[in-house]
Coordinates of C-alpha atoms in Angstrom, one line a residue:
X1304 CA 37.8 -20.7 -17.7
X1305 CA 39.1 -17.3 -16.3
X1306 CA 37.4 -16.9 -13.2
X1307 CA 37.8 -13.2 -13.4
X1308 CA 35.6 -13.0 -16.2
X1309 CA 33.5 -15.0 -14.8
X1310 CA 33.2 -12.4 -12.0
X1311 CA 32.9 -9.6 -14.1
X1312 CA 29.9 -11.3 -16.2
X1313 CA 28.4 -11.5 -12.6
X1314 CA 28.4 -7.9 -12.1
X1315 CA 27.8 -6.7 -15.3
X1316 CA 24.7 -9.0 -15.7
X1317 CA 23.6 -7.9 -12.4
X1318 CA 24.0 -4.5 -12.5
X1319 CA 22.6 -4.4 -16.0
X1320 CA 19.5 -5.6 -14.6
X1321 CA 19.0 -3.6 -12.1
X1322 CA 19.9 -0.3 -14.5
X1323 CA 17.2 -1.5 -17.1
X1324 CA 14.5 -1.5 -14.2
X1325 CA 15.3 1.3 -12.5
X1326 CA 15.1 3.3 -15.8
X1327 CA 11.7 1.6 -16.3
X1328 CA 10.4 3.0 -12.6
X1329 CA 12.7 6.2 -12.9
X1330 CA 10.7 7.6 -16.2
X1331 CA 7.3 6.5 -15.1
X1332 CA 4.9 7.5 -12.4
X1333 CA 6.4 5.2 -9.9
X1334 CA 7.2 5.0 -5.8
X1335 CA 10.6 6.9 -7.1
X1336 CA 8.5 10.3 -8.4
X1337 CA 9.0 12.0 -4.7
X1338 CA 12.7 11.1 -4.5
X1339 CA 15.2 13.8 -5.3
X1340 CA 17.8 13.0 -7.8
X1341 CA 20.4 12.1 -5.5
X1342 CA 18.0 9.8 -3.7
X1343 CA 17.5 8.1 -6.8
X1344 CA 21.0 7.6 -7.9
X1345 CA 21.4 6.0 -4.3
X1346 CA 18.9 3.4 -5.2
X1347 CA 20.4 3.0 -8.5
X1348 CA 23.8 2.3 -6.8
X1349 CA 22.8 0.4 -3.8
X1350 CA 20.0 -2.1 -5.7
X1351 CA 23.0 -2.7 -8.3
X1352 CA 25.5 -3.5 -5.5
X1353 CA 23.5 -5.9 -3.2
X1354 CA 22.1 -7.7 -7.1
X1355 CA 26.2 -8.0 -8.1
X1356 CA 27.6 -9.1 -4.8
X1357 CA 24.7 -11.5 -4.2
X1358 CA 25.0 -12.9 -8.0
X1359 CA 28.6 -13.5 -7.1
X1360 CA 28.1 -15.1 -3.8
X1361 CA 25.3 -17.3 -5.6
X1362 CA 27.8 -18.3 -8.8
X1363 CA 30.9 -19.5 -6.6
X1364 CA 29.6 -22.9 -6.0
X1365 CA 28.7 -23.4 -9.8
X1366 CA 32.1 -22.0 -10.4
X1367 CA 33.2 -24.8 -8.4
X1368 CA 31.4 -27.3 -10.0
X1369 CA 32.8 -26.1 -13.2
X1370 CA 36.2 -26.3 -12.5
X1371 CA 35.9 -29.7 -11.2
X1372 CA 34.4 -30.6 -14.8
X1373 CA 36.8 -28.2 -16.4
X1374 CA 39.8 -31.3 -14.9
X1375 CA 37.6 -34.5 -15.7
X1376 CA 38.1 -33.0 -19.6
X1377 CA 34.2 -32.5 -19.5
X1378 CA 32.9 -30.4 -22.6
X1379 CA 34.0 -26.9 -22.3
X1380 CA 30.5 -26.1 -23.1
X1381 CA 29.3 -27.9 -20.5
X1382 CA 31.5 -26.3 -18.4
X1383 CA 30.8 -23.0 -19.1
X1384 CA 27.1 -23.4 -19.1
X1385 CA 27.6 -24.9 -15.7
X1386 CA 29.8 -21.8 -14.2
X1387 CA 27.5 -19.3 -15.6
X1388 CA 23.7 -20.6 -14.9
X1389 CA 23.0 -18.3 -12.0
X1390 CA 24.3 -15.4 -14.7
X1391 CA 22.5 -16.8 -17.8
X1392 CA 18.5 -17.3 -15.8
X1393 CA 19.7 -13.9 -14.6
X1394 CA 19.8 -12.5 -17.7
X1395 CA 17.2 -14.3 -19.3
X1396 CA 14.8 -13.0 -17.0
X1397 CA 16.4 -9.3 -17.5
X1398 CA 15.6 -10.0 -21.7
X1399 CA 11.9 -11.4 -21.3
X1400 CA 11.3 -8.4 -19.0
X1401 CA 12.3 -6.2 -21.4
X1402 CA 10.4 -7.9 -24.6
X1403 CA 7.6 -7.7 -22.7
X1404 CA 7.7 -3.9 -21.6
X1405 CA 8.5 -3.3 -25.5
X1406 CA 5.2 -5.1 -26.6
X1407 CA 3.0 -3.7 -24.1
X1408 CA 4.0 -0.2 -25.0
X1409 CA 3.9 -1.3 -29.0
X1410 CA 0.3 -3.2 -28.8
X1411 CA -0.8 -2.8 -25.1
X1412 CA -0.6 -6.9 -25.3
X1413 CA 2.1 -8.9 -23.3
X1414 CA 2.6 -11.9 -21.2
X1415 CA -0.5 -10.9 -18.7
X1416 CA -2.8 -11.4 -21.5
X1417 CA -1.4 -14.9 -22.7
X1418 CA -3.2 -17.7 -22.6
X1419 CA -3.6 -21.1 -24.3
X1420 CA -1.2 -21.3 -27.6
X1421 CA 0.5 -18.0 -26.6
X1422 CA 1.6 -19.6 -23.3
X1423 CA 3.4 -22.4 -25.3
X1424 CA 4.8 -19.6 -27.3
X1425 CA 6.2 -17.4 -24.6
X1426 CA 8.0 -20.6 -23.3
X1427 CA 9.5 -21.4 -26.6
X1428 CA 10.8 -17.9 -26.4
X1429 CA 11.8 -18.1 -22.9
X1430 CA 13.9 -21.3 -23.9
X1431 CA 15.1 -19.6 -27.1
X1432 CA 16.7 -16.7 -24.4
X1433 CA 18.3 -19.2 -22.5
X1434 CA 20.0 -20.4 -25.8
X1435 CA 20.9 -16.9 -26.7
X1436 CA 22.5 -15.9 -23.3
X1437 CA 24.6 -18.8 -23.2
X1438 CA 26.0 -18.1 -26.3
X1439 CA 26.3 -14.9 -25.6
X1440 CA 28.0 -15.3 -21.9
X1441 CA 30.2 -17.9 -23.1
X1442 CA 31.5 -16.2 -25.8
X1443 CA 32.9 -13.6 -23.3
X1444 CA 34.0 -16.1 -20.9
X1445 CA 36.5 -17.8 -23.5
X1446 CA 37.5 -14.7 -24.6
X1447 CA 35.5 -15.0 -28.6
X1448 CA 34.6 -11.6 -28.1
X1449 CA 36.5 -8.5 -27.2
X1450 CA 38.1 -8.8 -24.0
X1451 CA 38.6 -5.5 -24.0
X1452 CA 34.0 -4.9 -24.1
X1453 CA 33.8 -6.8 -21.2
X1454 CA 36.6 -4.6 -19.3
X1455 CA 35.0 -1.6 -19.9
X1456 CA 31.4 -3.0 -19.4
X1457 CA 32.8 -4.4 -15.6
X1458 CA 34.5 -0.7 -15.2
X1459 CA 31.8 0.8 -15.7
X1460 CA 29.7 -1.7 -13.2
X1461 CA 32.2 -1.0 -10.4
X1462 CA 31.9 2.8 -10.7
X1463 CA 28.0 2.6 -10.4
X1464 CA 28.4 0.2 -7.4
X1465 CA 31.2 2.1 -6.0
X1466 CA 28.5 5.3 -5.8
X1467 CA 26.6 3.4 -3.2
X1468 CA 28.8 4.3 -0.2
X1469 CA 28.8 8.0 -0.6
X1470 CA 25.4 8.2 -1.8
X1471 CA 24.2 6.4 1.3
X1472 CA 25.8 8.2 3.4
X1473 CA 24.3 11.4 2.4
X1474 CA 20.6 9.9 2.2
X1475 CA 20.6 7.4 5.1
X1476 CA 17.5 7.3 6.9
X1477 CA 17.7 8.4 10.8
X1478 CA 17.5 5.0 13.4
X1479 CA 13.8 3.9 14.0
X1480 CA 14.5 2.3 17.2
X1481 CA 12.4 3.0 20.1
X1482 CA 11.9 1.1 23.2
X1483 CA 8.4 1.0 24.5
X1484 CA 7.3 0.6 28.0
X1485 CA 4.4 -1.6 28.9
X1486 CA 2.7 -0.7 32.2
X1487 CA 0.1 -3.8 32.4
X1488 CA 1.1 -7.6 32.2
X1489 CA 1.8 -9.1 28.5
X1490 CA -1.4 -11.7 29.3
X1491 CA -3.3 -8.5 29.5
X1492 CA -3.0 -7.6 25.9
X1493 CA -6.0 -7.6 24.3
X1494 CA -6.9 -8.7 20.5
X1495 CA -6.9 -5.7 18.3
X1496 CA -9.6 -5.8 15.6
X1497 CA -9.9 -2.6 12.9
X1498 CA -12.4 -3.2 10.2
X1499 CA -13.0 -0.3 8.0
X1500 CA -15.5 -0.2 4.9
X1501 CA -14.5 1.9 1.6
X1502 CA -16.3 4.9 1.0
X1503 CA -19.0 4.7 3.5
X1504 CA -20.8 8.0 4.6
X1505 CA -22.2 8.2 8.2
X1506 CA -25.0 10.2 7.0
X1507 CA -25.8 7.1 5.0
X1508 CA -26.1 4.9 8.2
X1509 CA -29.3 4.4 10.6
X1510 CA -26.7 4.2 13.2
X1511 CA -26.4 7.8 12.2
X1512 CA -29.8 9.0 11.9
X1513 CA -30.7 8.0 7.9
X1514 CA -34.4 7.4 7.2
X1515 CA -33.6 3.9 5.9
X1516 CA -32.4 1.0 8.0
X1517 CA -28.9 0.7 6.4
X1518 CA -27.1 -0.7 9.8
X1519 CA -29.5 -2.9 11.6
X1520 CA -26.9 -4.6 14.0
X1521 CA -24.6 -1.7 14.8
X1522 CA -28.5 0.1 15.3
X1523 CA -29.0 -3.3 18.1
X1524 CA -25.4 -3.2 19.7
X1525 CA -24.6 0.4 19.8
X1526 CA -24.9 0.7 23.4
X1527 CA -22.2 -1.7 23.5
X1528 CA -19.9 1.1 21.7
X1529 CA -18.0 4.1 22.1
X1530 CA -19.4 6.2 19.2
X1531 CA -18.1 9.4 17.8
X1532 CA -20.5 11.4 16.2
X1533 CA -18.5 13.6 14.3
X1534 CA -15.7 11.6 12.7
X1535 CA -13.7 12.7 9.5
X1536 CA -11.2 11.1 7.4
X1537 CA -7.4 12.6 6.7
X1538 CA -7.7 11.8 3.1
X1539 CA -9.6 11.2 0.1
X1540 CA -8.2 8.3 -1.0
X1541 CA -8.0 4.6 0.4
X1542 CA -3.9 4.6 0.2
X1543 CA -3.3 7.8 1.8
X1544 CA -6.3 7.1 4.6
X1545 CA -5.0 3.8 5.3
X1546 CA -1.8 4.7 6.1
X1547 CA -2.8 7.8 8.3
X1548 CA -5.0 5.1 10.1
X1549 CA -1.8 2.9 10.7
X1550 CA 0.8 5.7 11.4
X1551 CA -1.4 8.0 12.9
X1552 CA 0.4 10.5 11.0
X1553 CA -1.1 13.4 8.2
X1554 CA -0.2 12.6 4.6
X1555 CA 1.2 15.8 4.2
X1556 CA 4.2 14.4 6.7
X1557 CA 4.2 11.0 5.1
X1558 CA 3.8 12.1 1.4
X1559 CA 1.4 9.0 1.1
X1560 CA -1.3 10.9 -0.8
X1561 CA -2.5 8.4 -4.1
X1562 CA -0.5 6.0 -6.2
X1563 CA 1.9 5.8 -6.6
X1564 CA 3.0 7.1 -3.5
X1565 CA 4.3 5.0 -0.6
X1566 CA 6.0 5.5 2.5
X1567 CA 9.6 6.5 2.8
X1568 CA 12.6 6.9 5.1
X1569 CA 11.9 6.5 9.0
X1570 CA 8.0 6.6 8.0
X1571 CA 8.1 3.3 6.6
X1572 CA 9.3 2.0 10.2
X1573 CA 7.2 4.3 12.6
X1574 CA 3.7 3.1 12.6
X1575 CA 1.3 1.3 14.8
X1576 CA 1.8 -2.3 14.0
X1577 CA 5.3 -2.4 14.4
X1578 CA 4.7 -0.9 18.2
X1579 CA 2.2 -3.8 18.2
X1580 CA 4.9 -6.5 16.7
X1581 CA 7.4 -5.5 19.0
X1582 CA 5.3 -6.0 21.8
X1583 CA 4.4 -9.8 20.4
X1584 CA 1.3 -9.3 18.5
X1585 CA 0.7 -11.2 15.2
X1586 CA -0.4 -8.9 12.6
X1587 CA -2.5 -9.6 9.6
X1588 CA -3.9 -7.2 7.0
X1589 CA -7.2 -8.0 4.9
X1590 CA -7.7 -5.5 2.1
X1591 CA -6.5 -5.0 -1.6
X1592 CA -3.7 -5.5 -3.2
X1593 CA -1.9 -2.0 -4.4
X1594 CA -4.2 0.5 -3.3
X1595 CA -4.7 -0.7 0.5
X1596 CA -1.9 -3.0 1.3
X1597 CA 1.0 -2.7 3.9
X1598 CA 3.7 -4.3 1.6
X1599 CA 2.9 -2.4 -1.5
X1600 CA 2.4 1.4 0.6
X1601 CA 6.2 0.0 1.9
X1602 CA 5.0 -0.4 5.6
X1603 CA 8.2 -2.1 6.8
X1604 CA 8.3 -4.5 9.9
X1605 CA 4.5 -4.1 10.7
X1606 CA 2.6 -7.1 9.4
X1607 CA 3.3 -11.0 9.6
X1608 CA 1.1 -11.8 6.3
X1609 CA -1.0 -9.4 4.5
X1610 CA -3.5 -10.0 1.4
X1611 CA -3.0 -13.9 1.3
X1612 CA 0.4 -13.7 1.3
X1613 CA 3.4 -13.9 3.9
X1614 CA 5.9 -11.5 3.9
X1615 CA 8.9 -13.5 4.4
X1616 CA 7.3 -15.5 1.1
X1617 CA 7.7 -12.6 -0.8
X1618 CA 11.0 -11.6 -2.8
X1619 CA 13.1 -14.6 -0.7
X1620 CA 15.5 -14.6 1.9
X1621 CA 18.0 -11.8 0.9
X1622 CA 15.4 -9.2 0.3
X1623 CA 13.5 -10.1 3.8
X1624 CA 16.8 -9.6 5.1
X1625 CA 17.3 -6.3 3.5
X1626 CA 13.9 -4.8 4.2
X1627 CA 15.0 -4.9 7.8
X1628 CA 17.9 -2.0 7.3
X1629 CA 16.2 1.6 6.9
X1630 CA 19.3 2.7 5.0
X1631 CA 18.8 0.2 2.0
X1632 CA 14.5 0.8 2.4
X1633 CA 14.5 2.3 -1.0
X1634 CA 16.7 -0.4 -2.5
X1635 CA 14.9 -2.8 -0.9
X1636 CA 11.5 -1.5 -2.0
X1637 CA 12.9 -1.5 -5.9
X1638 CA 14.1 -4.8 -5.3
X1639 CA 10.5 -6.0 -4.0
X1640 CA 9.2 -4.3 -7.0
X1641 CA 11.4 -5.8 -9.7
X1642 CA 11.6 -9.4 -8.6
X1643 CA 7.7 -9.6 -8.4
X1644 CA 7.6 -8.5 -12.0
X1645 CA 10.0 -11.0 -13.0
X1646 CA 8.2 -13.6 -10.9
X1647 CA 4.6 -12.8 -12.2
X1648 CA 5.8 -13.1 -15.5
X1649 CA 7.5 -16.6 -15.2
X1650 CA 4.8 -18.0 -12.9
X1651 CA 2.1 -17.4 -15.7
X1652 CA 4.6 -18.7 -18.7
X1653 CA 5.6 -21.4 -16.7
X1654 CA 3.0 -22.6 -14.0
X1655 CA -0.4 -21.2 -15.3
X1656 CA -0.5 -18.2 -12.4
X1657 CA -2.7 -15.5 -13.5
X1658 CA -0.5 -12.4 -13.8
X1659 CA -2.3 -9.2 -11.8
X1660 CA -2.8 -5.9 -13.8
X1661 CA -4.2 -3.4 -10.8
X1662 CA -5.6 -1.2 -13.1
X1663 CA -7.5 -3.7 -15.0
X1664 CA -8.5 -5.5 -11.9
X1665 CA -10.3 -2.1 -10.8
X1666 CA -11.9 -1.4 -14.1
X1667 CA -13.0 -4.5 -15.0
X1668 CA -16.9 -4.9 -16.0
X1669 CA -17.8 -8.0 -13.4
X1670 CA -15.7 -6.1 -10.7
X1671 CA -14.9 -9.8 -9.0
X1672 CA -12.8 -7.9 -6.8
X1673 CA -15.5 -5.8 -4.7
X1674 CA -17.1 -9.1 -3.5
X1675 CA -15.8 -9.2 0.4
X1676 CA -17.0 -13.3 0.6
X1677 CA -13.1 -13.7 0.4
X1678 CA -11.8 -11.5 2.6
X1679 CA -14.2 -12.8 5.5
X1680 CA -13.3 -16.3 5.0
X1681 CA -9.8 -15.1 5.4
X1682 CA -11.2 -13.2 8.9
X1683 CA -12.7 -16.4 9.8
X1684 CA -9.2 -18.6 9.2
X1685 CA -7.1 -15.4 11.4
X1686 CA -9.6 -15.7 14.3
X1687 CA -9.4 -19.3 14.2
X1688 CA -5.6 -20.0 13.5
X1689 CA -3.5 -17.0 14.2
X1690 CA -1.6 -16.4 17.4
X1691 CA -2.7 -14.3 20.2
X1692 CA -2.6 -11.8 20.8
X1693 CA -3.9 -10.7 17.5
X1694 CA -3.9 -7.2 15.7
X1695 CA -6.1 -7.4 12.2
X1696 CA -6.8 -4.5 10.1
X1697 CA -9.2 -5.0 7.5
X1698 CA -10.5 -3.2 4.6
X1699 CA -13.6 -4.6 2.9
X1700 CA -14.3 -3.0 -0.4
X1701 CA -18.2 -4.1 -0.9
X1702 CA -19.6 -0.2 -0.7
X1703 CA -16.6 0.7 -3.3
X1704 CA -18.2 3.3 -6.3
X1705 CA -18.5 4.0 -9.3
X1706 CA -20.6 0.8 -9.4
X1707 CA -22.2 -1.2 -6.7
X1708 CA -22.8 -5.0 -6.2
X1709 CA -24.5 -5.5 -3.3
X1710 CA -25.5 -9.8 -2.3
X1711 CA -28.6 -8.6 -1.4
X1712 CA -30.9 -5.9 -3.2
X1713 CA -33.6 -4.2 -1.0
X1714 CA -33.8 -0.5 -2.6
X1715 CA -32.3 -1.2 -6.1
X1716 CA -32.7 -3.4 -8.9
X1717 CA -30.1 -5.6 -10.9
X1718 CA -30.7 -2.9 -13.6
X1719 CA -29.4 -0.1 -11.4
X1720 CA -26.1 -1.4 -11.5
X1721 CA -25.2 0.4 -14.7
X1722 CA -26.4 3.7 -13.2
X1723 CA -23.1 5.5 -11.6
X1724 CA -23.2 6.1 -7.9
X1725 CA -26.9 5.0 -7.8
X1726 CA -28.2 5.9 -3.9
X1727 CA -30.1 2.3 -3.6
X1728 CA -27.3 0.3 -4.6
X1729 CA -25.2 2.1 -2.3
X1730 CA -27.5 1.7 0.9
X1731 CA -27.8 -2.2 -0.1
X1732 CA -23.8 -2.5 0.1
X1733 CA -24.0 -0.4 3.4
X1734 CA -26.1 -3.2 4.5
X1735 CA -23.7 -6.2 3.0
X1736 CA -21.1 -4.0 5.3
X1737 CA -23.4 -3.9 7.9
X1738 CA -23.9 -7.8 7.7
X1739 CA -19.8 -8.4 7.3
X1740 CA -19.8 -6.6 11.2
X1741 CA -22.5 -9.0 12.8
X1742 CA -20.5 -12.2 11.2
X1743 CA -17.3 -10.8 13.0
X1744 CA -18.5 -9.7 15.7
X1745 CA -20.3 -13.1 16.2
X1746 CA -16.9 -14.9 15.3
X1747 CA -15.2 -13.0 18.3
X1748 CA -18.4 -13.8 20.8
X1749 CA -18.3 -17.6 19.9
X1750 CA -15.0 -18.2 20.2
X1751 CA -14.9 -16.2 23.5
X1752 CA -12.7 -13.3 22.2
X1753 CA -15.3 -10.8 21.9
X1754 CA -14.5 -9.3 25.8
X1755 CA -10.7 -9.3 25.0
X1756 CA -10.5 -7.9 21.9
X1757 CA -10.7 -4.0 20.7
X1758 CA -13.1 -3.6 17.9
X1759 CA -13.0 -0.6 15.7
X1760 CA -15.6 0.0 13.1
X1761 CA -14.6 2.7 10.6
X1762 CA -14.5 4.0 7.2
X1763 CA -11.8 5.2 4.9
X1764 CA -13.7 8.2 3.5
X1765 CA -16.9 9.4 2.2
X1766 CA -19.2 8.5 -0.4
X1767 CA -17.8 9.5 -4.1
X1768 CA -14.3 10.4 -1.7
X1769 CA -15.7 13.0 -0.1
X1770 CA -13.4 14.2 3.0
X1771 CA -16.1 16.9 4.3
X1772 CA -18.6 14.0 5.2
X1773 CA -19.0 12.7 8.7
X1774 CA -17.5 9.0 8.7
X1775 CA -18.6 6.1 11.6
X1776 CA -16.4 5.3 14.4
X1777 CA -17.5 3.0 16.4
X1778 CA -15.2 1.6 19.4
X1779 CA -15.9 -1.8 21.7
X1780 CA -13.4 -1.6 24.5
X1781 CA -13.0 -5.2 26.4
X1782 CA -15.8 -5.2 29.3
X1783 CA -17.5 -2.4 27.6
X1784 CA -15.4 -0.3 29.9
X1785 CA -16.3 3.3 28.2
X1786 CA -19.4 3.7 25.9
X1787 CA -21.6 6.3 24.9
X1788 CA -21.2 8.8 22.4
X1789 CA -18.4 11.4 21.9
X1790 CA -19.8 15.0 20.4
X1791 CA -16.3 16.7 19.5
X1792 CA -14.1 16.5 16.2
X1793 CA -12.7 13.3 15.6
X1794 CA -10.4 11.9 13.1
X1795 CA -8.3 8.9 11.9
X1796 CA -5.0 10.5 13.1
X1797 CA -6.8 9.6 16.6
X1798 CA -7.3 5.8 16.2
X1799 CA -3.7 4.4 16.9
X1800 CA -2.3 6.7 19.7
X1801 CA -6.0 5.5 21.2
X1802 CA -5.7 1.9 20.7
X1803 CA -1.8 2.2 22.5
X1804 CA -3.2 4.1 25.3
X1805 CA -6.0 1.7 25.6
X1806 CA -3.2 -1.2 25.7
X1807 CA -1.0 1.0 28.4
X1808 CA 1.7 2.6 26.2
X1809 CA 2.3 6.2 25.9
X1810 CA 2.1 7.4 22.1
X1811 CA 5.4 8.2 20.6
X1812 CA 5.3 12.2 19.6
X1813 CA 5.4 11.6 16.0
X1814 CA 2.1 10.5 16.0
X1815 CA -0.1 13.4 15.0
X1816 CA -3.4 12.5 16.3
X1817 CA -4.5 12.1 20.0
X1818 CA -6.3 9.6 22.5
X1819 CA -9.9 9.9 22.8
X1820 CA -10.0 7.7 25.6
X1821 CA -9.4 10.6 28.0
X1822 CA -11.9 13.0 26.4
X1823 CA -15.1 13.2 26.8
X1824 CA -15.4 15.4 23.3
X1825 CA -16.1 18.6 24.8
X1826 CA -12.1 20.0 24.3
X1827 CA -12.5 18.1 20.5
X1828 CA -15.0 20.9 19.7
X1829 CA -13.0 23.9 18.0
X1830 CA -9.8 21.4 17.0
X1831 CA -8.5 22.2 13.2
X1832 CA -8.8 19.0 11.7
X1833 CA -6.3 18.6 8.2
X1834 CA -7.4 16.5 5.0
X1835 CA -5.8 16.3 1.6
X1836 CA -7.0 15.2 -1.4
X1837 CA -4.9 13.9 -4.5
X1838 CA -4.6 15.6 -8.2
X1839 CA -5.6 12.3 -9.7
X1840 CA -8.0 12.1 -12.6
X1841 CA -9.7 10.0 -15.5
X1842 CA -7.2 9.7 -18.3
X1843 CA -8.5 9.2 -21.9
X1844 CA -7.5 5.1 -21.9
X1845 CA -10.0 2.6 -20.1
X1846 CA -11.5 5.1 -18.2
X1847 CA -9.1 4.9 -15.0
X1848 CA -7.9 7.3 -12.4
X1849 CA -4.7 8.1 -12.0
X1850 CA -1.9 10.7 -11.1
X1851 CA -0.5 11.4 -14.7
X1852 CA 3.5 12.7 -13.8
X1853 CA 3.3 13.5 -10.0
X1854 CA 5.6 17.1 -10.3
X1855 CA 6.8 19.2 -7.9
X1856 CA 6.1 21.4 -5.6
X1857 CA 2.8 19.4 -4.7
X1858 CA 3.1 15.7 -6.5
X1859 CA -0.4 13.8 -6.2
X1860 CA -1.5 16.5 -3.5
X1861 CA -4.2 18.2 -5.2
X1862 CA -6.5 19.5 -2.6
X1863 CA -5.7 20.4 1.0
X1864 CA -9.1 20.3 3.5
X1865 CA -9.8 22.3 6.6
X1866 CA -12.3 21.0 9.5
X1867 CA -13.2 23.3 12.4
X1868 CA -16.7 22.2 14.3
X1869 CA -18.8 22.2 11.6
X1870 CA -16.8 24.3 9.0
X1871 CA -15.6 23.0 6.1
X1872 CA -13.2 24.0 3.4
X1873 CA -11.0 23.1 0.2
X1874 CA -8.4 24.4 -1.4
X1875 CA -7.6 23.6 -5.0
X1876 CA -3.7 23.8 -5.0
X1877 CA -3.3 24.2 -8.7
X1878 CA -5.8 27.3 -9.0
X1879 CA -5.7 28.0 -5.6
X1880 CA -9.5 28.1 -5.9
X1881 CA -11.1 28.3 -2.3
X1882 CA -14.6 26.9 -1.3
X1883 CA -16.0 26.2 2.3
X1884 CA -19.6 24.7 3.5
X1885 CA -21.3 23.4 6.6
X1886 CA -20.8 20.0 7.7
X1887 CA -24.1 17.9 6.9
X1888 CA -25.4 16.7 10.1
X1889 CA -22.6 18.0 12.3
X1890 CA -23.8 18.3 16.0
X1891 CA -21.3 20.7 16.6
X1892 CA -21.6 25.2 16.5
X1893 CA -18.5 27.1 15.9
X1894 CA -18.2 29.6 19.1
X1895 CA -15.6 31.4 16.7
X1896 CA -16.4 31.3 13.1
X1897 CA -13.4 31.2 10.3
X1898 CA -13.4 33.2 7.4
X1899 CA -12.5 31.8 4.1
X1900 CA -9.4 34.3 3.9
X1901 CA -8.4 32.8 7.1
X1902 CA -8.5 29.6 6.6
X1903 CA -6.4 30.0 3.3
X1904 CA -3.9 31.0 5.7
X1905 CA -3.9 28.2 8.4
X1906 CA -3.9 25.9 5.5
X1907 CA -1.0 27.6 3.4
X1908 CA 1.0 28.0 6.5
X1909 CA 0.1 24.0 7.6
X1910 CA 1.5 23.0 4.3
X1911 CA 4.8 25.2 4.6
X1912 CA 5.4 23.9 8.2
X1913 CA 5.3 20.4 6.2
X1914 CA 7.8 21.2 3.6
X1915 CA 5.5 22.2 0.7
X1916 CA 7.4 25.4 -1.0
X1917 CA 5.7 26.8 -4.1
X1918 CA 6.5 30.0 -6.0

């Protein structure tokens, strides 16, 4: 057994695995769609280097055992199998994923759809691939195949991983370390609970004057909250809105508008949860995988756990360590994705774990994901067991359209479920959300946490993903230190700096919102609020929404919005078609109105400042 050949096999196998997965992600809409080609190559080479070196290190003890067995005259097949075991397993995983991709592409059916006898079939296929990988690798190890072939492959792999150094030097992310000064005592830090609904417009809440009593609990407790009368989202889609909330930055800054967009570079590390975590907060997220989940959106160093999983338990020790290095952020994200793809398939084949299909989940007929019972159970657990101080970000899905499944029907019937965007069902779903708010409030009150907690109630966007609808924003501060109504225009970007301001931290300069605690609303009347929408449309297959092929100059960005006092403007970027409207229910009136041509120029200038360019 030649150690040089073993090392070459580890290098080639690790690099081949990364290359195959990289090709999968780079040739379809994915998190790499926004990356320039130089950065895509940097992701490939740096990830290949990490995997190859890790595989070499993992193989060392197996090689040592194999050498011992060789000296004891153990059968040569056994010796080579022991020496090659990590490489055999990696090659088998690669072949299983390639086979599954092939089946899904050709037949639309794969491991995720397998059950019963089919599971045992996949188990047999996996065992056969282990035997095949062992035979092929043994042939290279003992020289049964041309040594020149292995040598050439190893040289190619070395060239690829060697490119990681200059490429990372060019694309390296700047340092994100920042010092934050807390003016109060750490014992005074309040818990922070942000509870958002999906797609709730203020005009359908009795709290904001709606004729149906859809929010009876919030109506009764209004006097304890600071209520924004004219609050707006900065994004029409959940992912962009969630990242705007947590980062205090616009979608045009972070480039997170719609899947497959994710945070990149320093934006992955600059956010409210990261600041709170540095102050000793225990951070947890309860939302929806893939669409609102901070891990899936590449928010790094922010949450201890999200959606029933802990960060340290995903991807293993190696990936967890790499996540902490900003320069390796894209590589760690690719490792996250490919390790998840492998673990999901093997978990389904060998442990009978259901394999998630996010698109199918959102489009499944019974829409089980829409029920918030599991989310409320997780909230109860966290409020009872999580360390203090606690930062809890919650995104409820019961009000998500196109169909609504309220737990109690007052303004709708079961037959109305099939009617898309049925208003009665929507109002009933808002009543469900009001009950969730009530239970959360009572949990805080019953555990003695209410007056030491900042409780914020909001929504990610309006009904039917509208941006120019007013949204709810209610903030209950400890000891009800500020209550009443705020009449100016506020936006989701303002929530993060407001939280920081309350706990005694000057919001960092990269946050684009402003604290609402030092305002009576009058200075917010004429402010300009920018928002974005995606170019997602329904594909012919399975009636699903998607960005089919993100391309420059807009990628997933499809619409630009501008709000000033009670004026709203929308610009369709692909056609440059402009429209305007008055904000329904706005309590403001413009001192100086904007014409459509003036609003267009303001929006285009905003896009230029954010680095968008076009002919």
